[in-house]
Short mmCIF file of C-alpha atoms and ligand atoms in Angstrom, two decimals:
data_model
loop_
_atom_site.label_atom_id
_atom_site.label_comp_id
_atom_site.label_asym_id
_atom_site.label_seq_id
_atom_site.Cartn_x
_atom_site.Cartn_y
_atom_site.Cartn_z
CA UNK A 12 119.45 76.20 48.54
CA UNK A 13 121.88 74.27 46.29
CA UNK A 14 124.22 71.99 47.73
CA UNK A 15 127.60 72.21 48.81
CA UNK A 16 130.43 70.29 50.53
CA UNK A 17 131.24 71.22 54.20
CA UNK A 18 134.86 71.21 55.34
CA UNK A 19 136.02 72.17 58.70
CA UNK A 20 139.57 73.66 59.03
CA UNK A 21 142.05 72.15 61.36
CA UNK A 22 144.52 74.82 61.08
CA UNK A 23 145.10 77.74 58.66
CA UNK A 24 147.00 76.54 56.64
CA UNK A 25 144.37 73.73 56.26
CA UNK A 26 141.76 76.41 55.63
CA UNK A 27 143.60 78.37 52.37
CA UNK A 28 144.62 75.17 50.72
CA UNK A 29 140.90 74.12 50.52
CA UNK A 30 139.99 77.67 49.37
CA UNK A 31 142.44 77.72 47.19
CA UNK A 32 141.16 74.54 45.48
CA UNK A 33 137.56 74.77 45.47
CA UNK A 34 134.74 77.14 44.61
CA UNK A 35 135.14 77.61 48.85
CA UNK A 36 133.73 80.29 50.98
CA UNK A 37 134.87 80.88 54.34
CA UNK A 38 132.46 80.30 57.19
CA UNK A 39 132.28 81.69 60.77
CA UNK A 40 129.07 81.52 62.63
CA UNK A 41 127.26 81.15 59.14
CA UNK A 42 124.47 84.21 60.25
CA UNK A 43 124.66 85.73 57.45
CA UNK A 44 125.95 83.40 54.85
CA UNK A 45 123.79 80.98 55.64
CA UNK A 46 120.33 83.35 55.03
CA UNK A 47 121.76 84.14 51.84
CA UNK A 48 122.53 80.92 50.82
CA UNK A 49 118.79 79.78 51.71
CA UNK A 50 117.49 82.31 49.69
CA UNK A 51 119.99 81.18 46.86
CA UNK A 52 121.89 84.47 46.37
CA UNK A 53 124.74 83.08 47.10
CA UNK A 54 125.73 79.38 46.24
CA UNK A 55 129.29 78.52 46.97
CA UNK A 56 130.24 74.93 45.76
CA UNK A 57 132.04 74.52 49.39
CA UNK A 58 131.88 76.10 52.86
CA UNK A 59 135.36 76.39 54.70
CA UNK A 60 134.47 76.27 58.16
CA UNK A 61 136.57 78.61 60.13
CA UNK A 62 134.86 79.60 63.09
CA UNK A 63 136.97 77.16 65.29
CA UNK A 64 140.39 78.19 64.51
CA UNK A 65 142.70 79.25 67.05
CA UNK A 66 141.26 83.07 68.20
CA UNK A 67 142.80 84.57 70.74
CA UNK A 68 142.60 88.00 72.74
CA UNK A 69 145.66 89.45 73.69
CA UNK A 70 147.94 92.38 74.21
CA UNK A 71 150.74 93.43 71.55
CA UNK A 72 154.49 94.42 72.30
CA UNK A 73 153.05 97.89 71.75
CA UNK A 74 150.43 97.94 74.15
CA UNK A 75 147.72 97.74 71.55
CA UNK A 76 145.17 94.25 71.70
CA UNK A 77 145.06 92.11 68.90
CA UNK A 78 141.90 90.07 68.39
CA UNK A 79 141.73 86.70 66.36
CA UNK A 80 138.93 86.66 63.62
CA UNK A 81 137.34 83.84 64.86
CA UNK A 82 136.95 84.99 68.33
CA UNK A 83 133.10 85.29 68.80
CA UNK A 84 130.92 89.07 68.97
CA UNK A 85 129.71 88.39 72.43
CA UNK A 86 133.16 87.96 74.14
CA UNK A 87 134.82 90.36 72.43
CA UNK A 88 132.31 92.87 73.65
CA UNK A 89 133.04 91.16 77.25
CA UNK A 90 136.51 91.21 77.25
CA UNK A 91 137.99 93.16 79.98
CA UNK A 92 140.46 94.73 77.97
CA UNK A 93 138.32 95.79 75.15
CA UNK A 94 135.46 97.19 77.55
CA UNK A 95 138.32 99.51 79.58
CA UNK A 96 140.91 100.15 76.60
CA UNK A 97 138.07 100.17 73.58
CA UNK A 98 134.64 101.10 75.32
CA UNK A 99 133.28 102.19 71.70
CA UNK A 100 134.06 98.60 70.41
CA UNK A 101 132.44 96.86 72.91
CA UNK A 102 129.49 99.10 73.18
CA UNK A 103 129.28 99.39 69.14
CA UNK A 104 128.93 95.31 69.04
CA UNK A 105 126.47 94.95 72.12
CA UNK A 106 124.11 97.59 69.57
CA UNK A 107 124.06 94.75 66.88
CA UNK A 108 121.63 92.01 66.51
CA UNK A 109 120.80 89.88 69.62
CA UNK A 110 122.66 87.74 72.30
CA UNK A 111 121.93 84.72 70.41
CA UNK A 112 122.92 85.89 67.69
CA UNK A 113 126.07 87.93 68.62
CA UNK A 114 126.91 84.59 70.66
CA UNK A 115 127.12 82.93 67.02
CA UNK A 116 128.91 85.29 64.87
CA UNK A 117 132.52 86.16 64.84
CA UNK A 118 134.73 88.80 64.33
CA UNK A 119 135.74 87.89 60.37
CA UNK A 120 132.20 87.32 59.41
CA UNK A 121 131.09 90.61 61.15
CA UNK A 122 133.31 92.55 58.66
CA UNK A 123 132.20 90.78 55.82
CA UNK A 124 128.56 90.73 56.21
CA UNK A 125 126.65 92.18 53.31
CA UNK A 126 124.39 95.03 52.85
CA UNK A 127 120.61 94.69 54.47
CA UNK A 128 119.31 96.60 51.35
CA UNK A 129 116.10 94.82 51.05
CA UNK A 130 116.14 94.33 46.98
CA UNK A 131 119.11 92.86 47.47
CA UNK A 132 117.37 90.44 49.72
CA UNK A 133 114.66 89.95 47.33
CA UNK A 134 115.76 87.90 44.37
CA UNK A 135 112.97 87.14 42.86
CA UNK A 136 111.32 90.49 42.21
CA UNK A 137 113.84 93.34 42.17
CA UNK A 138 116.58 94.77 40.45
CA UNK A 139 119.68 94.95 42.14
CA UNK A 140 123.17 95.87 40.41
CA UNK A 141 125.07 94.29 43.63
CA UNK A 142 123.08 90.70 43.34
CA UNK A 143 122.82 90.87 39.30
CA UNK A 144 125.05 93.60 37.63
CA UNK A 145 123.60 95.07 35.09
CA UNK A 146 120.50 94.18 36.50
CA UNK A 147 119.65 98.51 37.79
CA UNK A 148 118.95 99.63 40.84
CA UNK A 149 115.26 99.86 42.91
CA UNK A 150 116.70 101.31 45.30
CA UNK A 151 117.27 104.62 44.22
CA UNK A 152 113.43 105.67 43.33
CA UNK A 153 112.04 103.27 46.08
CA UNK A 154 112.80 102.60 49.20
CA UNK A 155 115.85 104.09 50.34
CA UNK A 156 115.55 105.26 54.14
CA UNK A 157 117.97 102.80 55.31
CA UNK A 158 120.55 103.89 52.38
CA UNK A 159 123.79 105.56 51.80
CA UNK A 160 124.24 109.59 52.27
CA UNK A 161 127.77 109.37 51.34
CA UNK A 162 129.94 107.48 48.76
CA UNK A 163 127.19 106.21 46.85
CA UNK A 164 127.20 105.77 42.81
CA UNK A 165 124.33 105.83 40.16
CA UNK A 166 125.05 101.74 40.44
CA UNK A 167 124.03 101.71 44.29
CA UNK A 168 123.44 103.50 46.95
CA UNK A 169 123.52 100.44 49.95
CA UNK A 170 124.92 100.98 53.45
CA UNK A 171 127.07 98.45 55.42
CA UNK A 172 125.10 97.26 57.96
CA UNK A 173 127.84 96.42 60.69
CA UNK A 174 128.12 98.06 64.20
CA UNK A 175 131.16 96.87 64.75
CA UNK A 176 133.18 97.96 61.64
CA UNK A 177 132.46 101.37 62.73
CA UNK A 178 134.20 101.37 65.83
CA UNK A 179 136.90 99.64 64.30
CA UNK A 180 137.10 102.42 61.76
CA UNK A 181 137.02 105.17 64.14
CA UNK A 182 139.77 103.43 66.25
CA UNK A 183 142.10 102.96 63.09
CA UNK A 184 142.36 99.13 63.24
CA UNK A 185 144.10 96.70 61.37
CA UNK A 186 143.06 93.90 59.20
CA UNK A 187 145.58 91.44 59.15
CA UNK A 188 145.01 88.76 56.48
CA UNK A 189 146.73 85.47 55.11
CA UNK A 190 146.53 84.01 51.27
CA UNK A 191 148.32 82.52 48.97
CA UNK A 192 151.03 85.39 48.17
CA UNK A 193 151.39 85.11 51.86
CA UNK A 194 150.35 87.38 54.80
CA UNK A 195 149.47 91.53 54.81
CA UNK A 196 147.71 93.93 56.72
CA UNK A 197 145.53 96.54 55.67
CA UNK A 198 143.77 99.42 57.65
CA UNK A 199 140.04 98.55 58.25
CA UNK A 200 139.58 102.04 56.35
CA UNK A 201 140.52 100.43 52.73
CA UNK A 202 139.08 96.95 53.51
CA UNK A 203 135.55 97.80 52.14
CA UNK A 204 134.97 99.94 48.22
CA UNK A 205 132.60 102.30 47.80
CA UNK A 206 130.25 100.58 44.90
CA UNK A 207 131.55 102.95 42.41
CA UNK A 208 130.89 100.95 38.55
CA UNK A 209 130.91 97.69 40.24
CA UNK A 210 128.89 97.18 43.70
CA UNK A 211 129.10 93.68 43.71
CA UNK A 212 132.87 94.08 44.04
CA UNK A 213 132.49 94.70 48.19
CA UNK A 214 136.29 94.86 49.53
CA UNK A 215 139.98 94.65 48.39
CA UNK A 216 140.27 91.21 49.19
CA UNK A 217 141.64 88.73 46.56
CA UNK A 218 140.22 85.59 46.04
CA UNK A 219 140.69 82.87 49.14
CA UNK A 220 142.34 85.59 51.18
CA UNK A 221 141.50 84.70 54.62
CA UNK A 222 140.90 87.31 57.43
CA UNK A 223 143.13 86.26 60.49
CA UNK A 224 143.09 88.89 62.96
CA UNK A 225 142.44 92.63 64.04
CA UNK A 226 144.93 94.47 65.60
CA UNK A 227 143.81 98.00 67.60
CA UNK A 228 146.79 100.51 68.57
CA UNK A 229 147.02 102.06 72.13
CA UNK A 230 144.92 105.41 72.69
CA UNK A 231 144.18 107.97 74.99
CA UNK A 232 140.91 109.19 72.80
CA UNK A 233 140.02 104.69 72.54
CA UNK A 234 139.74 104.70 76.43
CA UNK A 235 137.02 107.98 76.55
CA UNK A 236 134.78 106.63 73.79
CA UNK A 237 131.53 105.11 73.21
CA UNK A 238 128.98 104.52 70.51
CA UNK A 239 125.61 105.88 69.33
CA UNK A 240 122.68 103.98 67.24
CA UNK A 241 119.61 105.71 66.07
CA UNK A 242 117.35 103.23 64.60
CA UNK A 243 113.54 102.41 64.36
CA UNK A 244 113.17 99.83 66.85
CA UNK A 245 115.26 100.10 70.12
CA UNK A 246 116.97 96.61 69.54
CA UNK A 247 117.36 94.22 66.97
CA UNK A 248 117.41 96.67 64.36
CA UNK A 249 120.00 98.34 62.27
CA UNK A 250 120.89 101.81 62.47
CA UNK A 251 119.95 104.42 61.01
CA UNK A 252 122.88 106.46 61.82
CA UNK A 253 125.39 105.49 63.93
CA UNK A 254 128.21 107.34 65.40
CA UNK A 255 131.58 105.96 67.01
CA UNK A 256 133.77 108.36 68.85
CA UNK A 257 136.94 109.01 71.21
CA UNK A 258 138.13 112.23 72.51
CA UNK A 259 141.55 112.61 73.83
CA UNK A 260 141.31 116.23 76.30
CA UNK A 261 144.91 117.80 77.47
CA UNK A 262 145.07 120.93 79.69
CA UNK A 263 141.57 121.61 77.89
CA UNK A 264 141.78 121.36 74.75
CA UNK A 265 141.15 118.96 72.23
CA UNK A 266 144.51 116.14 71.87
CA UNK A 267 143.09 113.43 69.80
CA UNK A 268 139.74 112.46 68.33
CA UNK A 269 138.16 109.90 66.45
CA UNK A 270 135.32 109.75 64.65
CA UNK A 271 133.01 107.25 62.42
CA UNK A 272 129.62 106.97 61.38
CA UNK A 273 127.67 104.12 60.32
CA UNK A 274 124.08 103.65 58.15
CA UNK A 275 125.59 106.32 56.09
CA UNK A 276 128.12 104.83 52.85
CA UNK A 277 128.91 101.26 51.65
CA UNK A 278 131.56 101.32 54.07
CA UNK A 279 132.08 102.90 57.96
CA UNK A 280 132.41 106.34 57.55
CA UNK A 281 135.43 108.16 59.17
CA UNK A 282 134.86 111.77 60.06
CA UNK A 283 137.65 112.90 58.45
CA UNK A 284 136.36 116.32 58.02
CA UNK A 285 134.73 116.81 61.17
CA UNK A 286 138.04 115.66 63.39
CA UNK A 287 140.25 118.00 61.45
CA UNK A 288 137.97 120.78 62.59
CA UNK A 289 138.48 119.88 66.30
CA UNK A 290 142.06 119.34 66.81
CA UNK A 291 143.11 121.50 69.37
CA UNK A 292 139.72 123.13 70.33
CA UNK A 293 138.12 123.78 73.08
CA UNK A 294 135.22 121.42 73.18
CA UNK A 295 131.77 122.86 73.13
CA UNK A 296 128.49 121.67 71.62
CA UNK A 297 128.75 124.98 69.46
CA UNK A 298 132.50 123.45 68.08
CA UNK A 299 131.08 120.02 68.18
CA UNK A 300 127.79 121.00 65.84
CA UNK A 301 130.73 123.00 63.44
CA UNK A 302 132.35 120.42 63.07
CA UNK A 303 129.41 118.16 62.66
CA UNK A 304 127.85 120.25 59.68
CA UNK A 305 131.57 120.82 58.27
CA UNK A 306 131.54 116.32 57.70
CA UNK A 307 127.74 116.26 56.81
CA UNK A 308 128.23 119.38 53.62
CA UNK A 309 129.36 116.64 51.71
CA UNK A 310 125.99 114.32 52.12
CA UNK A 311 124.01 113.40 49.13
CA UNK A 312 120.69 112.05 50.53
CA UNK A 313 118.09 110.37 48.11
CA UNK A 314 114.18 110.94 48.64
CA UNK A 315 113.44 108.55 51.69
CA UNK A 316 116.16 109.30 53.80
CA UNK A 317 117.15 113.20 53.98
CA UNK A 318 116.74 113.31 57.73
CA UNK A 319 119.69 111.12 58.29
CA UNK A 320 121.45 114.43 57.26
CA UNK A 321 120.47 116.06 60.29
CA UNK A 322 120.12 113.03 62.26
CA UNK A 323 124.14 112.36 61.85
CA UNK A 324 125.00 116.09 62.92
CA UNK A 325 122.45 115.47 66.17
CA UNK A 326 124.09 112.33 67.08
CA UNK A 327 128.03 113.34 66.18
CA UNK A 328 127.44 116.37 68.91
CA UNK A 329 125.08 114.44 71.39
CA UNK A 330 128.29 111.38 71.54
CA UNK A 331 130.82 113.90 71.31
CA UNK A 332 129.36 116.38 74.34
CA UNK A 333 129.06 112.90 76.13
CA UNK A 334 132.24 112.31 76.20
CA UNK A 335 133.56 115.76 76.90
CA UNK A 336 131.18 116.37 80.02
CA UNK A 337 129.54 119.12 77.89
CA UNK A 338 126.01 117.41 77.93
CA UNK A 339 122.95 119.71 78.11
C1 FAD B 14 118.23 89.16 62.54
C2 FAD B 14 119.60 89.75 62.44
C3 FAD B 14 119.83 91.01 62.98
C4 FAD B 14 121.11 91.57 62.89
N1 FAD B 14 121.33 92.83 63.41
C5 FAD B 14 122.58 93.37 63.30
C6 FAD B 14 122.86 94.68 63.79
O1 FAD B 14 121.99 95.37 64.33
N2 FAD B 14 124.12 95.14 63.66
C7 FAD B 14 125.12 94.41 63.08
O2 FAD B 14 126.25 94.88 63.01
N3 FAD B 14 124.88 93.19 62.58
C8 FAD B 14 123.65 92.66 62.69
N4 FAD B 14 123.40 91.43 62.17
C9 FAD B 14 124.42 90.79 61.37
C10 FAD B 14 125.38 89.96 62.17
O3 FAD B 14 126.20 90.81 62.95
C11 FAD B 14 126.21 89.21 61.14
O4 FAD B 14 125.36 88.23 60.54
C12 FAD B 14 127.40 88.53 61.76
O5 FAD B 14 128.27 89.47 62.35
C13 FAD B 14 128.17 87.74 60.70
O6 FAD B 14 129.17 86.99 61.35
P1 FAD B 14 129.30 85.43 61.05
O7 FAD B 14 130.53 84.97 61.73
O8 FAD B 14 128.04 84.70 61.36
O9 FAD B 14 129.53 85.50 59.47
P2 FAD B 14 129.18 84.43 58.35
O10 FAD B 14 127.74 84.52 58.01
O11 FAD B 14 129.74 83.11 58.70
O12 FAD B 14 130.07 85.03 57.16
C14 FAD B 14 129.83 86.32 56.62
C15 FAD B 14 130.84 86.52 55.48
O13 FAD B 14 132.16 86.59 56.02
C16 FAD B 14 133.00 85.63 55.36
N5 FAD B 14 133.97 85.21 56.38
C17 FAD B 14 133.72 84.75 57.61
N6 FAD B 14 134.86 84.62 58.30
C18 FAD B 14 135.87 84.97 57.47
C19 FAD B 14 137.29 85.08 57.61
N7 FAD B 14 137.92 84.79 58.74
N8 FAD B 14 138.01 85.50 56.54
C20 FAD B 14 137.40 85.81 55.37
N9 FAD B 14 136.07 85.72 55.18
C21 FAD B 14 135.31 85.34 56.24
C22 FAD B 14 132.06 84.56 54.86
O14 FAD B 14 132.59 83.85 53.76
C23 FAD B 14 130.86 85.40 54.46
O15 FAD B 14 131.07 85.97 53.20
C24 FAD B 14 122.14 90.84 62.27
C25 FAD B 14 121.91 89.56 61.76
C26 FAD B 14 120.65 89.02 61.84
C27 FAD B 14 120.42 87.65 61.27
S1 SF4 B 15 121.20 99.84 46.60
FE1 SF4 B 15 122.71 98.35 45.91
S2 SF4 B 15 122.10 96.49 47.03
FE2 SF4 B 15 120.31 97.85 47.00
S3 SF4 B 15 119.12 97.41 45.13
FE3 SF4 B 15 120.55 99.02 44.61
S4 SF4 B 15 122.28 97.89 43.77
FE4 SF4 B 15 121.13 96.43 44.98
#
């Protein structure tokens, strides 16, 4: 681990003026940065601390909740508000990691953790575009069970390993974010790329840009919602699939629905194809595996992990017939 200068922000402000003038990285509960600054794949000159700025929870003029970036996994997930309004967010984050560790990391950080694609992890053996571009990929003849079935390039094929992000991209958040042209907001949706020619370029955000808050609109289909992980262990392990969904019913039919999956792409997965297929349905397991196989004809699955094909049509009907009543 090389060294580095620790500064803690006092305010904002505080925090993008020393990012702007340093080799800085922003740091929340340091769970992630910190492994991969141990293991020397990443070595930022200066850590900006900002897990104790200001983070609140609270409601917007709109009746939506807006939640600061440095407010921490575990209350989020407690929060009254999220666990009646947003059940898929607050389940989706208590399927991540541990108590300790959720306890430690915060909102910001959870968006911007990086892949768990074990070459990338391993530095000094294998080949890994994302770490060292240029450098190939082991991933795509080795072992790729944990990797992407959609979005992936002949550059990389890694998944995004967050929970959370895929609730928040099946609820439609908002990023809002603060730099030095100012402040903007972008949907969680175009936060993260898809690796494309250049995997180690991760998200849209320009350099010292500073994630301040999230900000969740009101919904019928948020407050019937929930969140499925399939994974290897039962707990503290990352998915294999995950799936994120709301359904919105009136007089019947289908209203509103929301859909994401997770362990599939660089980025959470919304169901675009799959929702589109259930407006205004009926909802039965036979619509729900329809539209399930209508999303997954697009998959591309490598050598190690075709079953998460099938797995991800298994798991978008067993949430969705959940949540409609429709369980068998
Ligand atoms: C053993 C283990 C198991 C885990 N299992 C899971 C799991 O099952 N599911 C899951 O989802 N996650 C899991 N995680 C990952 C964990 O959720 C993340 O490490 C955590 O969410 C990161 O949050 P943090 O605040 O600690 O981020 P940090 O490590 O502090 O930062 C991560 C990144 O975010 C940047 N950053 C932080 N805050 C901001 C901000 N406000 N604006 C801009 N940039 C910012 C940092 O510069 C850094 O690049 C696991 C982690 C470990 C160690
Ligand atoms: S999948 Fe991506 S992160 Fe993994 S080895 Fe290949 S380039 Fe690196």
């Amino acid at each position: 681990m090389r060294a580095f200068d620790y500064r803690r922000a006092g305010d904002r402000a505080e925090a993008l003026s020393i990012a702007r003038t340093e080799t800085a990285r922003y740091l929340g509960g340091g769970t992630n940065l910190v492994d991969l600054m141990r293991q020397n794949i990443e070595a930022p000159a200066a850590l900006v601390d900002v897990s104790r700025l200001p983070g609140l929870i609270e409601d917007t003029p709109t009746g939506g909740l807006m939640i600061g970036a440095a407010v921490r996994n575990s209350v989020v997930a407690a929060h009254p508000a999220v666990r009646a309004r947003y059940p898929m967010l607050s389940r989706a984050i208590l399927a991540g990691a541990s108590a300790q560790i959720r306890n430690m990391a915060t909102v910001g950080g959870n968006i911007l953790q990086r892949t768990r694609c074990a070459y990338f992890y391993d530095a000094a053996g294998s080949h890994c575009n994302k770490r060292e571009p240029g450098a190939g990929c082991d991933a795509i003849e080795g072992f790729n069970r944990y990797h992407a079935i959609f979005g992936a390039s002949e550059h990389c094929i890694a998944t995004h390993p967050s929970d959370m992000c895929v609730a928040l991209a099946a609820l439609g958040a908002t990023v809002h974010l603060a730099g030095a042209g100012g402040e903007r907001n972008v949907p969680l949706l175009d936060l993260h790329r898809l690796p494309g020619d250049h995997p180690e370029i991760e998200t849209i955000l320009r350099p010292g840009e500073l994630i301040t808050a999230i900000e969740l609109a009101p919904s019928e289909a948020a407050a019937n919602s929930g969140y499925r992980k399939v994974r290897d262990r039962s707990s503290y392990a990352f998915a294999l699939v995950s799936v994120a969904a709301g359904l919105g019913l009136a007089a019947g039919k289908i209203e509103d629905v929301r859909i994401a999956m997770g362990g599939v792409a660089a980025k959470p997965w919304r169901a675009a194809r799959a929702e589109q297929v259930l407006r205004g349905q009926v909802p039965t397991r036979e619509r729900f595996r329809e539209a399930a196989d209508t999303e997954l004809a697009a998959a591309k699955a490598f050598d190690g992990n075709e079953f998460k094909v099938e797995l991800a049509k298994r798991t978008i009907v067993a949430m969705l017939s959940e949540l409609a009543g429709t369980e068998a």
